[in-house]
mmCIF file of C-alpha atoms in Angstrom:
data_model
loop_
_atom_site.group_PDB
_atom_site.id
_atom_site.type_symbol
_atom_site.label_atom_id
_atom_site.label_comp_id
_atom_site.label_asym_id
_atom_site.label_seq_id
_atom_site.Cartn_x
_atom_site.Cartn_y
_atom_site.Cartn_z
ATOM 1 C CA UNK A 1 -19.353 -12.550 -33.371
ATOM 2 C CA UNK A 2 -19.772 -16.215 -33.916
ATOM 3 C CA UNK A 3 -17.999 -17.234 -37.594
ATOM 4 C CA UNK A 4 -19.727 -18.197 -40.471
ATOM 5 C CA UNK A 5 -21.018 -21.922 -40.083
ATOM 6 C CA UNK A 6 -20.043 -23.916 -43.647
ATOM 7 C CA UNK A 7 -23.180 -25.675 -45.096
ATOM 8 C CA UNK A 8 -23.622 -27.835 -47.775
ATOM 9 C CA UNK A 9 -23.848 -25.439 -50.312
ATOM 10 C CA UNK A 10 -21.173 -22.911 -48.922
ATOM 11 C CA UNK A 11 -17.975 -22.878 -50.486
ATOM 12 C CA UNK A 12 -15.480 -23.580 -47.714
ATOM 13 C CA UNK A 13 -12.408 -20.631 -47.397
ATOM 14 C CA UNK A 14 -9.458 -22.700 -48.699
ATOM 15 C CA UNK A 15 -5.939 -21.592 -46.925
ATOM 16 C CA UNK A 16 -2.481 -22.792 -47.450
ATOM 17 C CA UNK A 17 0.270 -22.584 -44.855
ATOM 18 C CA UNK A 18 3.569 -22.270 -46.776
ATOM 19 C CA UNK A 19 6.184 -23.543 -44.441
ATOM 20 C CA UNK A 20 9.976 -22.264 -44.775
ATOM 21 C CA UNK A 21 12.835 -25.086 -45.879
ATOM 22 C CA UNK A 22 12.554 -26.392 -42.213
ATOM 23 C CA UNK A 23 8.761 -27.656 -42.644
ATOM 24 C CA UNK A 24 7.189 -29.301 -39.778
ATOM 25 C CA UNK A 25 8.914 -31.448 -37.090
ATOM 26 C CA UNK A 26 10.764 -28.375 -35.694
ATOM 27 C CA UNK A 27 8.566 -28.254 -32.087
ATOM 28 C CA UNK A 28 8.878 -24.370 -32.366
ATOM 29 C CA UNK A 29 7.756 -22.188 -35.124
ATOM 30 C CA UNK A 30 6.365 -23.849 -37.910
ATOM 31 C CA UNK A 31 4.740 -26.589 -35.828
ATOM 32 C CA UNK A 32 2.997 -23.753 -33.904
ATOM 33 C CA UNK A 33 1.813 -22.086 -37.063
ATOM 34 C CA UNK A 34 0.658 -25.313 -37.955
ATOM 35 C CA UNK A 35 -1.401 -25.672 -34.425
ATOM 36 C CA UNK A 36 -2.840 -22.307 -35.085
ATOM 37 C CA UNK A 37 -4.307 -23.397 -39.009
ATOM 38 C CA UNK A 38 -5.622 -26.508 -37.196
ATOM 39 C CA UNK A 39 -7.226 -24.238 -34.592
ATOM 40 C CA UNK A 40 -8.876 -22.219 -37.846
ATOM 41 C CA UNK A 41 -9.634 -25.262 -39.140
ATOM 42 C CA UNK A 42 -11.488 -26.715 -36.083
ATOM 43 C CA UNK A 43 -13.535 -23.470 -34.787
ATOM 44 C CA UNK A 44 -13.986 -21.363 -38.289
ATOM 45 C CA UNK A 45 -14.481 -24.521 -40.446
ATOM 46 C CA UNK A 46 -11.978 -23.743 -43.033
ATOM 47 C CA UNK A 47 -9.954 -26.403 -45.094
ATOM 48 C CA UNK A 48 -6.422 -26.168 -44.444
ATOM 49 C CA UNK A 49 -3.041 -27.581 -46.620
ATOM 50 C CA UNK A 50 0.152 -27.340 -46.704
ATOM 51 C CA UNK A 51 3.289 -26.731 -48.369
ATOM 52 C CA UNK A 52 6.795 -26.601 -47.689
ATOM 53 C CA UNK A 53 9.576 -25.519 -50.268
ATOM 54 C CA UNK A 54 12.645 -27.405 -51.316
ATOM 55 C CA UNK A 55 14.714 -24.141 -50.983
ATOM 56 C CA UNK A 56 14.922 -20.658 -51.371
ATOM 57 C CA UNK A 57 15.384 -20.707 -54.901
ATOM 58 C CA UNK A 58 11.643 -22.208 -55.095
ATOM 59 C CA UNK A 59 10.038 -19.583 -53.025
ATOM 60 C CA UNK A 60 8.982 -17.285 -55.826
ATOM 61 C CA UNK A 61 7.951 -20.019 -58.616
ATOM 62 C CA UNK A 62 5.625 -22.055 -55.641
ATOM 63 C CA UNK A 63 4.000 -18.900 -54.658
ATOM 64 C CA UNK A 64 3.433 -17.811 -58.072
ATOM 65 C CA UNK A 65 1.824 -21.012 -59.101
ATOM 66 C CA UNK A 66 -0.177 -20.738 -56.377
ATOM 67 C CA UNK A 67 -1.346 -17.555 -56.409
ATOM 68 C CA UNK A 68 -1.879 -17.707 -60.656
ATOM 69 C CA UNK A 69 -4.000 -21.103 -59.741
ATOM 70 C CA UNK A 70 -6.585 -18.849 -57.458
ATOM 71 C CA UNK A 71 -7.621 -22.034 -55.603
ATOM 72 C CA UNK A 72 -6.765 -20.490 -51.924
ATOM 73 C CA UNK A 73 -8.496 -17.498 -50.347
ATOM 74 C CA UNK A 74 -5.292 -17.198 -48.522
ATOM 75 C CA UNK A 75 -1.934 -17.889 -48.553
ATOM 76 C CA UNK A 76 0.105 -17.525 -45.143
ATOM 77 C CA UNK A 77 3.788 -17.319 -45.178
ATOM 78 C CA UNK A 78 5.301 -18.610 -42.448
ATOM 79 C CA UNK A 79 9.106 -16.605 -41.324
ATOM 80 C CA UNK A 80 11.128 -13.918 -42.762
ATOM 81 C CA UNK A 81 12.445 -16.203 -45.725
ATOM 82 C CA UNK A 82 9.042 -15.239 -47.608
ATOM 83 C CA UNK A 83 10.154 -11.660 -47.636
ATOM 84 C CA UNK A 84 11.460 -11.357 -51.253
ATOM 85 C CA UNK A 85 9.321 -13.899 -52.779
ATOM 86 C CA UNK A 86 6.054 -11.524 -51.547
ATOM 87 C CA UNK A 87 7.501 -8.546 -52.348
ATOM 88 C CA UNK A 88 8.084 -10.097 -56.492
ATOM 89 C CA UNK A 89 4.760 -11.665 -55.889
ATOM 90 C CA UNK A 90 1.786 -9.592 -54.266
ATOM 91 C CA UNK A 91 1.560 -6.833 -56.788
ATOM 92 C CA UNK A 92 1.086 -9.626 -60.069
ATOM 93 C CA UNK A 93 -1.649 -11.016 -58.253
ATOM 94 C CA UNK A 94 -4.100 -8.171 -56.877
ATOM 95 C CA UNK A 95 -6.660 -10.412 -55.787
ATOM 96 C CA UNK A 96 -4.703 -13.016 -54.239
ATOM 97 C CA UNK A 97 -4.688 -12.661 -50.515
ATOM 98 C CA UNK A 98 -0.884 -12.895 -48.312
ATOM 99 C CA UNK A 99 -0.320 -13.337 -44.474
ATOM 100 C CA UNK A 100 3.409 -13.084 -43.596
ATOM 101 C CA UNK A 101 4.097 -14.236 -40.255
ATOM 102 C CA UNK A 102 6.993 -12.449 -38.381
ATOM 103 C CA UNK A 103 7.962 -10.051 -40.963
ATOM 104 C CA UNK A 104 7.182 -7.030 -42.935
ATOM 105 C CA UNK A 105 7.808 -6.089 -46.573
ATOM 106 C CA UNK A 106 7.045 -2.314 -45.129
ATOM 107 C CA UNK A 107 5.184 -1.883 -48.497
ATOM 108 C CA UNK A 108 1.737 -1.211 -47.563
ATOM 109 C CA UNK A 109 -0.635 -3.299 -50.502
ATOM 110 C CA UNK A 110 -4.948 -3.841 -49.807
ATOM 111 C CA UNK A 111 -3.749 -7.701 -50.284
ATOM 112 C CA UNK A 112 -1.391 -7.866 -47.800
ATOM 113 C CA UNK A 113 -0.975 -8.127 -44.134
ATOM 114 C CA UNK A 114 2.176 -8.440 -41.786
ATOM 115 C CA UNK A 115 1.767 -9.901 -38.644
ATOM 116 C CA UNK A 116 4.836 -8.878 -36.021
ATOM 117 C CA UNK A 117 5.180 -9.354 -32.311
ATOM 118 C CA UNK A 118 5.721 -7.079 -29.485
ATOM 119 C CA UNK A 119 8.444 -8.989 -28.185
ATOM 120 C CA UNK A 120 9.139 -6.481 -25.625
ATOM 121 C CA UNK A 121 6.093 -6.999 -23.777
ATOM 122 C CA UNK A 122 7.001 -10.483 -22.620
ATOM 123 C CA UNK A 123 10.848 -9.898 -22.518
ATOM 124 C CA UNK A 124 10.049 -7.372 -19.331
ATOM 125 C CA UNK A 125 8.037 -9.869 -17.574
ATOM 126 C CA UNK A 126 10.742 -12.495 -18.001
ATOM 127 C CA UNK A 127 13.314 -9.909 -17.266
ATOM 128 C CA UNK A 128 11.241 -9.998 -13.617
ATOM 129 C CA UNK A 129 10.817 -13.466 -12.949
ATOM 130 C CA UNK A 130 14.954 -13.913 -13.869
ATOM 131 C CA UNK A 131 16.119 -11.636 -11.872
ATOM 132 C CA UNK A 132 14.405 -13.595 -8.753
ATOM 133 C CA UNK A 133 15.244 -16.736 -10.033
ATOM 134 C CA UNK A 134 19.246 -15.562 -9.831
ATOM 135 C CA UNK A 135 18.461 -13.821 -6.456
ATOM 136 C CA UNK A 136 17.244 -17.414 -5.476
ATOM 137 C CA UNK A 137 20.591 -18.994 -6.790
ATOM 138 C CA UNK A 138 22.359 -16.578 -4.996
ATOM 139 C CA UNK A 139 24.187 -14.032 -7.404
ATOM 140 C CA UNK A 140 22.936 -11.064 -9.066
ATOM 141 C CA UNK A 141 23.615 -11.858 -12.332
ATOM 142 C CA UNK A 142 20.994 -12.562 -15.444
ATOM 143 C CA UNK A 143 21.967 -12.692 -19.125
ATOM 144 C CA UNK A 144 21.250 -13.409 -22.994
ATOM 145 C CA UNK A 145 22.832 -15.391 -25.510
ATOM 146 C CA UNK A 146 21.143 -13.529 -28.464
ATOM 147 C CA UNK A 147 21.038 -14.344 -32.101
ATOM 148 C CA UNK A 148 21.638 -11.585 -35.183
ATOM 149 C CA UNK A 149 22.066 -7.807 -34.345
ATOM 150 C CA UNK A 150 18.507 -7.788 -36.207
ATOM 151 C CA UNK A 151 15.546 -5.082 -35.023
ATOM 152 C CA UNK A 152 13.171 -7.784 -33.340
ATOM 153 C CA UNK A 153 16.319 -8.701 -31.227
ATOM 154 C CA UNK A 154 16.463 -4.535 -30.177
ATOM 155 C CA UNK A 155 12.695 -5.426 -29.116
ATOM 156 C CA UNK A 156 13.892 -8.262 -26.534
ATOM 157 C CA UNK A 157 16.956 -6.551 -25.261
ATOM 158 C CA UNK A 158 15.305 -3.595 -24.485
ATOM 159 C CA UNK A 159 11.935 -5.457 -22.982
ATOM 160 C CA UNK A 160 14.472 -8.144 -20.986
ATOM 161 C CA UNK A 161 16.472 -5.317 -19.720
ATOM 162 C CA UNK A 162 13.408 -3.163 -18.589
ATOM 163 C CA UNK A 163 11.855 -5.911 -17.068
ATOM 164 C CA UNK A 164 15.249 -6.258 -14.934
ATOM 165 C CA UNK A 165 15.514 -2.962 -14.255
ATOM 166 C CA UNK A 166 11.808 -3.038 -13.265
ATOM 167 C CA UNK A 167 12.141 -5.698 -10.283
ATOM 168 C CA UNK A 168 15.528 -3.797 -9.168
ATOM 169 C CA UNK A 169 13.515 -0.563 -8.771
ATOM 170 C CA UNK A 170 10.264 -2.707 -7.012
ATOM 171 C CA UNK A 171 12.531 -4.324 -4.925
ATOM 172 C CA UNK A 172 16.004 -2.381 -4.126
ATOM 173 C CA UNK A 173 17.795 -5.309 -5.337
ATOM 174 C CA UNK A 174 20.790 -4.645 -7.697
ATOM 175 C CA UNK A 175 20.802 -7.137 -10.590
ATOM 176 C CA UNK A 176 23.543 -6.912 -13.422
ATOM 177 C CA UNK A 177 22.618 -7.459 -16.955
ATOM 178 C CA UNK A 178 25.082 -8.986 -19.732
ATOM 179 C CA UNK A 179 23.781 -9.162 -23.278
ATOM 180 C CA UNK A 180 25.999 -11.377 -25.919
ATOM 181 C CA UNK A 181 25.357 -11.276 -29.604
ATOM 182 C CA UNK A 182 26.372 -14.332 -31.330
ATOM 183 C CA UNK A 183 25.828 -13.158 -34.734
ATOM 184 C CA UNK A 184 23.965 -16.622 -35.932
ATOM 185 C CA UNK A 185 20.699 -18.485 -35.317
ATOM 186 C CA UNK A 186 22.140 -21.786 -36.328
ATOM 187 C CA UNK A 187 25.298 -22.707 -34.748
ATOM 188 C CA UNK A 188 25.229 -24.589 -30.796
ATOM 189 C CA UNK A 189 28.799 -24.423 -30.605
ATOM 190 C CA UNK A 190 28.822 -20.665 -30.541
ATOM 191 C CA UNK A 191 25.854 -20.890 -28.466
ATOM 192 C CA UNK A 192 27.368 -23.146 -25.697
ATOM 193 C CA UNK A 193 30.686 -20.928 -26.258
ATOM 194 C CA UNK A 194 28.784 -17.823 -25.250
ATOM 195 C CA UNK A 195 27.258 -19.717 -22.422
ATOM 196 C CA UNK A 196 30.321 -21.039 -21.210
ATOM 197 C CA UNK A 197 31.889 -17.704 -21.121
ATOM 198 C CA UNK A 198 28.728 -16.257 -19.236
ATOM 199 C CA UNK A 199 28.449 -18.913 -16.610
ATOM 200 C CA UNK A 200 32.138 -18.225 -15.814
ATOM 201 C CA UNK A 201 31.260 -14.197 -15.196
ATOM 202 C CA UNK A 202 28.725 -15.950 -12.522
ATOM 203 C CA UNK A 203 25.623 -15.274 -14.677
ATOM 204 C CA UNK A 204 22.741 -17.557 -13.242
ATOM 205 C CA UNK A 205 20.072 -17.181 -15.842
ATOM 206 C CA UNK A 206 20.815 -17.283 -19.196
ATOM 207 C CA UNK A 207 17.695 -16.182 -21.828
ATOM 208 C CA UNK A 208 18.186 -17.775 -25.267
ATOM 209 C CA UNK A 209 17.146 -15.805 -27.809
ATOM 210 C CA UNK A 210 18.771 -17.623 -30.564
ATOM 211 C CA UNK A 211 16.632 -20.324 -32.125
ATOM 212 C CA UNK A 212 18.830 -23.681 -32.601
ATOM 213 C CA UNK A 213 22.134 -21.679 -31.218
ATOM 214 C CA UNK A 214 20.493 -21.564 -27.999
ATOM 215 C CA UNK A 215 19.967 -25.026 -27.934
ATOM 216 C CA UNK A 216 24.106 -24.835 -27.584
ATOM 217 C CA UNK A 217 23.450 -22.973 -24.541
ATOM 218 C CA UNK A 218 20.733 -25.002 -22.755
ATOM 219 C CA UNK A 219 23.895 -28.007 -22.863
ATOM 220 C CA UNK A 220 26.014 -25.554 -21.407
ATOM 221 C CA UNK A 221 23.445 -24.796 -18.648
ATOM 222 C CA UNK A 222 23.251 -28.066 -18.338
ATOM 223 C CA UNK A 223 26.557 -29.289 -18.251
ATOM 224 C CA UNK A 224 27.291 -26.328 -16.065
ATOM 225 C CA UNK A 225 25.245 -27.735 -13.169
ATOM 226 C CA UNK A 226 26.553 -31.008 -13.499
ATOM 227 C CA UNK A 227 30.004 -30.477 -13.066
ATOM 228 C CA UNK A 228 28.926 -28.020 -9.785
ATOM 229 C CA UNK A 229 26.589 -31.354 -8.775
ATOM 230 C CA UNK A 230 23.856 -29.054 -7.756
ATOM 231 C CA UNK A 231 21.371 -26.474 -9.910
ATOM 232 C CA UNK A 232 23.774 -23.513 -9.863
ATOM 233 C CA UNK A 233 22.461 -21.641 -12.877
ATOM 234 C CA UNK A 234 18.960 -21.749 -14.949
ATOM 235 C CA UNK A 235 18.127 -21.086 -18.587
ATOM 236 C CA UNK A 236 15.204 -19.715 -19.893
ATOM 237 C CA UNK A 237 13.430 -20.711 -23.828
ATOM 238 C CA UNK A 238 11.965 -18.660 -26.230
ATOM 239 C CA UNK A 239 9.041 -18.621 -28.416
ATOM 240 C CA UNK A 240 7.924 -22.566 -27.982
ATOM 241 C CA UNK A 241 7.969 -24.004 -24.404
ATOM 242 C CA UNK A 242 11.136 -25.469 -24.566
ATOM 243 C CA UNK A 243 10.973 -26.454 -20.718
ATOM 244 C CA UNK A 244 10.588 -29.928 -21.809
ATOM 245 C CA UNK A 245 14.458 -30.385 -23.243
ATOM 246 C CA UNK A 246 15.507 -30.158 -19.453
ATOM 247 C CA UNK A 247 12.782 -29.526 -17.110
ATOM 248 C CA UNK A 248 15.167 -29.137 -14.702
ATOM 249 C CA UNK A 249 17.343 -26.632 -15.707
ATOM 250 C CA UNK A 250 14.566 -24.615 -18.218
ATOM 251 C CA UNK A 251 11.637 -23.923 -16.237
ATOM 252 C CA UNK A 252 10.548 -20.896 -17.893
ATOM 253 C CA UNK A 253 9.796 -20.247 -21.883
ATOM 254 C CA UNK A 254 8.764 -16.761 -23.209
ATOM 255 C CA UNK A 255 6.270 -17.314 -25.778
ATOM 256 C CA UNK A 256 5.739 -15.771 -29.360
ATOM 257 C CA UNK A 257 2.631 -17.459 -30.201
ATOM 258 C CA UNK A 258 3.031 -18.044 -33.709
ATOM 259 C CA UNK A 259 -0.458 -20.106 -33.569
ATOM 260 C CA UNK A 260 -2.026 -17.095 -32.686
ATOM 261 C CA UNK A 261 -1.207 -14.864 -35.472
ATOM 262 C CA UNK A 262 -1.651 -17.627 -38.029
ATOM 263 C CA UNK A 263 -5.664 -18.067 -36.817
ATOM 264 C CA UNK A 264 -5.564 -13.816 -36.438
ATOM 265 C CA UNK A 265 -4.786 -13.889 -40.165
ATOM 266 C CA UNK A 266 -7.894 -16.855 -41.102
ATOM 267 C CA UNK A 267 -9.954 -15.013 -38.914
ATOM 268 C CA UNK A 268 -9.843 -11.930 -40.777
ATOM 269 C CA UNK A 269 -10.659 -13.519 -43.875
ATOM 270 C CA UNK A 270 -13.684 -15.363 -42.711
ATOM 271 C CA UNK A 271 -15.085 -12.920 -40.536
ATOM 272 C CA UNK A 272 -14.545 -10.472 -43.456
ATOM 273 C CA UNK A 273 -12.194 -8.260 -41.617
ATOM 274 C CA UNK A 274 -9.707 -8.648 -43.951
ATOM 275 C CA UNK A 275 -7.772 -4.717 -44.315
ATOM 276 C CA UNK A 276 -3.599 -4.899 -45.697
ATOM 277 C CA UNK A 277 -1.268 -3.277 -43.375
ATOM 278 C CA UNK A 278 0.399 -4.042 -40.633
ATOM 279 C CA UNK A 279 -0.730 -5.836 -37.463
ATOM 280 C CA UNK A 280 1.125 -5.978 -33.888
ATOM 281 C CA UNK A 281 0.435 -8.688 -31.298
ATOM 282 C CA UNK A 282 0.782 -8.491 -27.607
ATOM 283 C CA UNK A 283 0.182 -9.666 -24.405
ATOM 284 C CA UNK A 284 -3.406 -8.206 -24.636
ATOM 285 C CA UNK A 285 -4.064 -10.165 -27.732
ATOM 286 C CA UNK A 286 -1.924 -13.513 -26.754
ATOM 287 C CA UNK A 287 0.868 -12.856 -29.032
ATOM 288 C CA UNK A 288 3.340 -12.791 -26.567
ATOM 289 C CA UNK A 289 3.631 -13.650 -22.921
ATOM 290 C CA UNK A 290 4.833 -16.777 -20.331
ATOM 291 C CA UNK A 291 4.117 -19.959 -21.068
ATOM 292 C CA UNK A 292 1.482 -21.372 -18.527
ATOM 293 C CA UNK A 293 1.907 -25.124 -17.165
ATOM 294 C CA UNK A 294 -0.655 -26.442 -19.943
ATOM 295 C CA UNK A 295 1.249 -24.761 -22.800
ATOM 296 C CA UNK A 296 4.513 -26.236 -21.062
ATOM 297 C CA UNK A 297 1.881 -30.332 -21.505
ATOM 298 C CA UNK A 298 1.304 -29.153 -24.650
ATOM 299 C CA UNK A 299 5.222 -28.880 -26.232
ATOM 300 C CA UNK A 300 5.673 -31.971 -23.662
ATOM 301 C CA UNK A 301 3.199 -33.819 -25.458
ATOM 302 C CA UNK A 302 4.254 -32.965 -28.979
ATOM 303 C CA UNK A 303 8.216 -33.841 -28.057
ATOM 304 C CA UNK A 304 6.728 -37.107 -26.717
ATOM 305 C CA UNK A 305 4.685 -38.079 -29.927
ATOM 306 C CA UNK A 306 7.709 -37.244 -31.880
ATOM 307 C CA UNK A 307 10.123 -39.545 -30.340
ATOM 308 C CA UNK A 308 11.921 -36.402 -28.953
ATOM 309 C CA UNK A 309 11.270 -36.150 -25.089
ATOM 310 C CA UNK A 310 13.914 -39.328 -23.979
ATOM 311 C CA UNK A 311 13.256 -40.630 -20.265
ATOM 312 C CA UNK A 312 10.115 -38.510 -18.820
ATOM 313 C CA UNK A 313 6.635 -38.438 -19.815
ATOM 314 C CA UNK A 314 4.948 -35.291 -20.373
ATOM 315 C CA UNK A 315 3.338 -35.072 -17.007
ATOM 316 C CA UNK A 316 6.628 -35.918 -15.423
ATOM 317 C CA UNK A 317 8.152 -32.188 -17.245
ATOM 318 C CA UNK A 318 5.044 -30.553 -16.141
ATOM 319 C CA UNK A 319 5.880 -31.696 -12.522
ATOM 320 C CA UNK A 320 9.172 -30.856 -12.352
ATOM 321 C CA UNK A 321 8.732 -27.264 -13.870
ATOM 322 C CA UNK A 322 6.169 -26.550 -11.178
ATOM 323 C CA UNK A 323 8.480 -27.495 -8.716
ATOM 324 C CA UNK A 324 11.451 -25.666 -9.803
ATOM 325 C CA UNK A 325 9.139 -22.474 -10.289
ATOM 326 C CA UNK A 326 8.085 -22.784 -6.795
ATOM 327 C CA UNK A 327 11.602 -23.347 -6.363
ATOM 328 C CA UNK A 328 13.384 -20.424 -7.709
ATOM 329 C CA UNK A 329 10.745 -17.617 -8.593
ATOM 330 C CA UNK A 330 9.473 -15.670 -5.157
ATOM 331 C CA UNK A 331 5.848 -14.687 -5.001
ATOM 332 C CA UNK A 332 6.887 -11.494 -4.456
ATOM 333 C CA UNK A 333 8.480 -11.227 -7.653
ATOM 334 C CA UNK A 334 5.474 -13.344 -9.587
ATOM 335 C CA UNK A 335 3.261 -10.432 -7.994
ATOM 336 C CA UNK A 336 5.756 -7.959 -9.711
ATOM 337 C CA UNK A 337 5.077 -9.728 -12.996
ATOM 338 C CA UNK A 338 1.635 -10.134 -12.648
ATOM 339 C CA UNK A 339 1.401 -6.025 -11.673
ATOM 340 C CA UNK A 340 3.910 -5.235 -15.271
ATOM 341 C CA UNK A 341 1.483 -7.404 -17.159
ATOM 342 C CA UNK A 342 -1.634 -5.493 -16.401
ATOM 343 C CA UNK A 343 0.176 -2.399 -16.693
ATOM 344 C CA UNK A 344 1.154 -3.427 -19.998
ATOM 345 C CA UNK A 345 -2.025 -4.823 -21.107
ATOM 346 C CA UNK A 346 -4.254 -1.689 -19.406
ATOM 347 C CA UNK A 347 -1.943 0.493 -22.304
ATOM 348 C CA UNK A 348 0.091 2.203 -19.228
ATOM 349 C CA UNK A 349 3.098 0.633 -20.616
ATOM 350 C CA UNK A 350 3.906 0.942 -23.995
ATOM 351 C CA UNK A 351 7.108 0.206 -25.732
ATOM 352 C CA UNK A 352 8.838 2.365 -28.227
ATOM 353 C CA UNK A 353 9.847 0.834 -31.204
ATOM 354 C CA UNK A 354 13.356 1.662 -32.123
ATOM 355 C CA UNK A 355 13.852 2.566 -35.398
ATOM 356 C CA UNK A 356 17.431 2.956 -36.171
ATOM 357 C CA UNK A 357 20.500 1.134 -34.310
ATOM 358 C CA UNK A 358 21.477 4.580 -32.710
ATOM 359 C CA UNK A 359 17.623 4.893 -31.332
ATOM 360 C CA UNK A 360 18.286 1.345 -29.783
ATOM 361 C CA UNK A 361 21.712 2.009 -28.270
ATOM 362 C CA UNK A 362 20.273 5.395 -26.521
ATOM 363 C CA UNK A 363 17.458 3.211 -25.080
ATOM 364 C CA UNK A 364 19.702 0.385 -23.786
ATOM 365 C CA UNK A 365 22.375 3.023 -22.349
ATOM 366 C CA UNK A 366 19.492 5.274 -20.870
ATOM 367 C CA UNK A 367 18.097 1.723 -18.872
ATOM 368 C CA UNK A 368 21.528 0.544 -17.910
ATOM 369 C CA UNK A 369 21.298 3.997 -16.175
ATOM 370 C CA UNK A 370 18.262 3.129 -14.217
ATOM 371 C CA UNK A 371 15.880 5.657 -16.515
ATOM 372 C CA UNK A 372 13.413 2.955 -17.499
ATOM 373 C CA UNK A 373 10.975 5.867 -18.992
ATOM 374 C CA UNK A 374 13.707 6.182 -22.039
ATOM 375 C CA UNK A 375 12.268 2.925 -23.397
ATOM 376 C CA UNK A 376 8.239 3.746 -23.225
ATOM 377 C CA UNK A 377 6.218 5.745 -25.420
ATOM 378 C CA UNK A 378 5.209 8.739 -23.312
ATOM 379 C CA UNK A 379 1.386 9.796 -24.109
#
């Protein structure tokens, strides 16, 4: 169904993005939100601004003003830190309409809608293509330096360690699986500690699922392979394509398309879909997956206009990604991934969602076991 096309006399749908403290700038979360309202604003004509808080304390008075002024049809919250200030907000202001990206009240309201991830669905496929990429290095080792013991963090352990489990039972190959908490999604020195400690156990891939503390860890992937003089362990991003901060040791990203549910949320509103509740995204809707070699340009290009990518152009990163995925993933294992997608996306494969910490420790002990049905829904 082709959107609504804005005339002269048509009122345009107004939407503001409401950024957390970090804003723009950050090359990962809220800049993809804000590629996904530019989308909305290209292809469903609406008129986009934005706003980004001076700190937490302002949450609740900005989106109060806001929502008492009545100028937007919708307001999208962008990150968990909007939590409390739409839970003392939404219910003053019936007719207001709220998006919150990446997070749920769990309080079900008609003006509402929470727009969460399936992160397990693109965990397993890069639980596959690590495990050949530390077959390729030679060991039998992949790992995680993880953030907070936090539920979406359940959702990537268990889809990581499926995934791994997955290519060991395709392929007869034993691969051992270390997952490190570091309690924090701020702090590169306990990321590169965790690293450091990881590399040493002769872990070759490392998955950072940590925000900035995994940033600690790509240096200590990096560093790692310098004092060896050769590529003798690989990292692996998450959510943006971070290949670009060292093509050479990050040749893989997972990708929690933030853009996606952002122009999901529009799109409901001008389409007239609009319906409160929760919504999951996947790797049949985009929400999750790999990132491709043009999403991989894309972050290039960004780091580059920003003054961020030092040395390289963004065609040089593409380059040298596609060479060290040639490199270090088999195409026996891509094939693997390729076959777990469409299982996934055909509804074959279907994740449960833990609900308490006890659920998620059964699930990861059960898989550790080899019993990979523990962590599916059965139908």
């Amino acid at each position: 169904m082709a959107p609504p096309k804005p005339t002269e006399t048509a009122k345009k749908v107004k939407v503001a993005i409401l950024f957390d403290m970090g804003g723009r700038g950050d090359l990962s979360f809220n800049d993809m939100a804000y590629l996904g309202a530019s989308r909305a604003e290209k292809e469903l004509g609406v008129q986009i601004e934005t706003l980004t808080p001076k700190s937490l304390a302002d949450m609740v008075p900005v989106l109060e003003d806001l929502s008492k002024r009545g100028d937007y049809d919708l307001l999208v919250l962008v990150g968990f830190l909007w939590t409390d200030a739409l839970n003392k907000t939404a219910d003053k202001f019936p007719n207001q309409k709220f998006a919150l990206i990446d997070a749920s009240t769990r309080v079900q309201r008609a003006n509402e809608v929470d727009l969460l991830f399936r992160e397990q669905e693109c965990a397993a496929m890069v639980g596959v293509l690590a495990s050949s990429m530390a077959k390729s290095l030679g060991g039998n080792k992949v790992g995680a330096v993880a953030g907070m013991d936090i539920p979406p963090l359940w959702k990537f352990h268990i889809g990581y360690l499926y995934g791994v489990k997955y290519y060991e039972k395709k392929t007869g190959d034993r691969i051992d699986f270390i997952w490190q908490y570091t309690g924090t999604f701020t702090d590169t020195q306990a990321g590169y500690n965790a690293a450091m400690t990881l590399l040493q156990q002769d872990v070759k891939v490392l998955y950072g699922l940590a925000g900035l503390t995994h940033v600690g860890m790509f240096n200590a992937v990096k560093e790692w392979n310098e004092r060896q003089g050769k590529i003798a362990a690989l990292a692996i991003g998450q959510d943006a394509s971070q290949e670009w901060i060292s093509p050479m040791n990050i040749p893989l990203s997972g990708s929690k398309r933030v853009d996606v549910a952002v122009y999901t949320a529009i799109e409901m509103v001008v389409r007239g879909t609009w319906k409160g509740g929760i919504v999951t995204l996947g790797l049949k809707e985009g929400g999750v997956g790999v990132w491709d070699l043009e999403g991989v340009r894309e972050f290039a290009t960004l780091a580059a206009e920003t003054k961020q990518l030092k040395d390289m152009t963004p065609d040089d990163v593409v380059r040298i990604v596609e060479s060290q995925r040639k490199a270090y993933i088999s195409a026996d294992a891509q094939r693997i991934a390729d076959e777990l997608r469409q299982r996934i996306v055909n509804g074959e494969i279907k994740f449960k969602m833990p609900a308490t910490h006890e659920e998620y420790d059964y699930i990861v002990r059960e898989l550790l076991a080899g019993n990979l049905d523990a962590a599916l829904e059965r139908s």
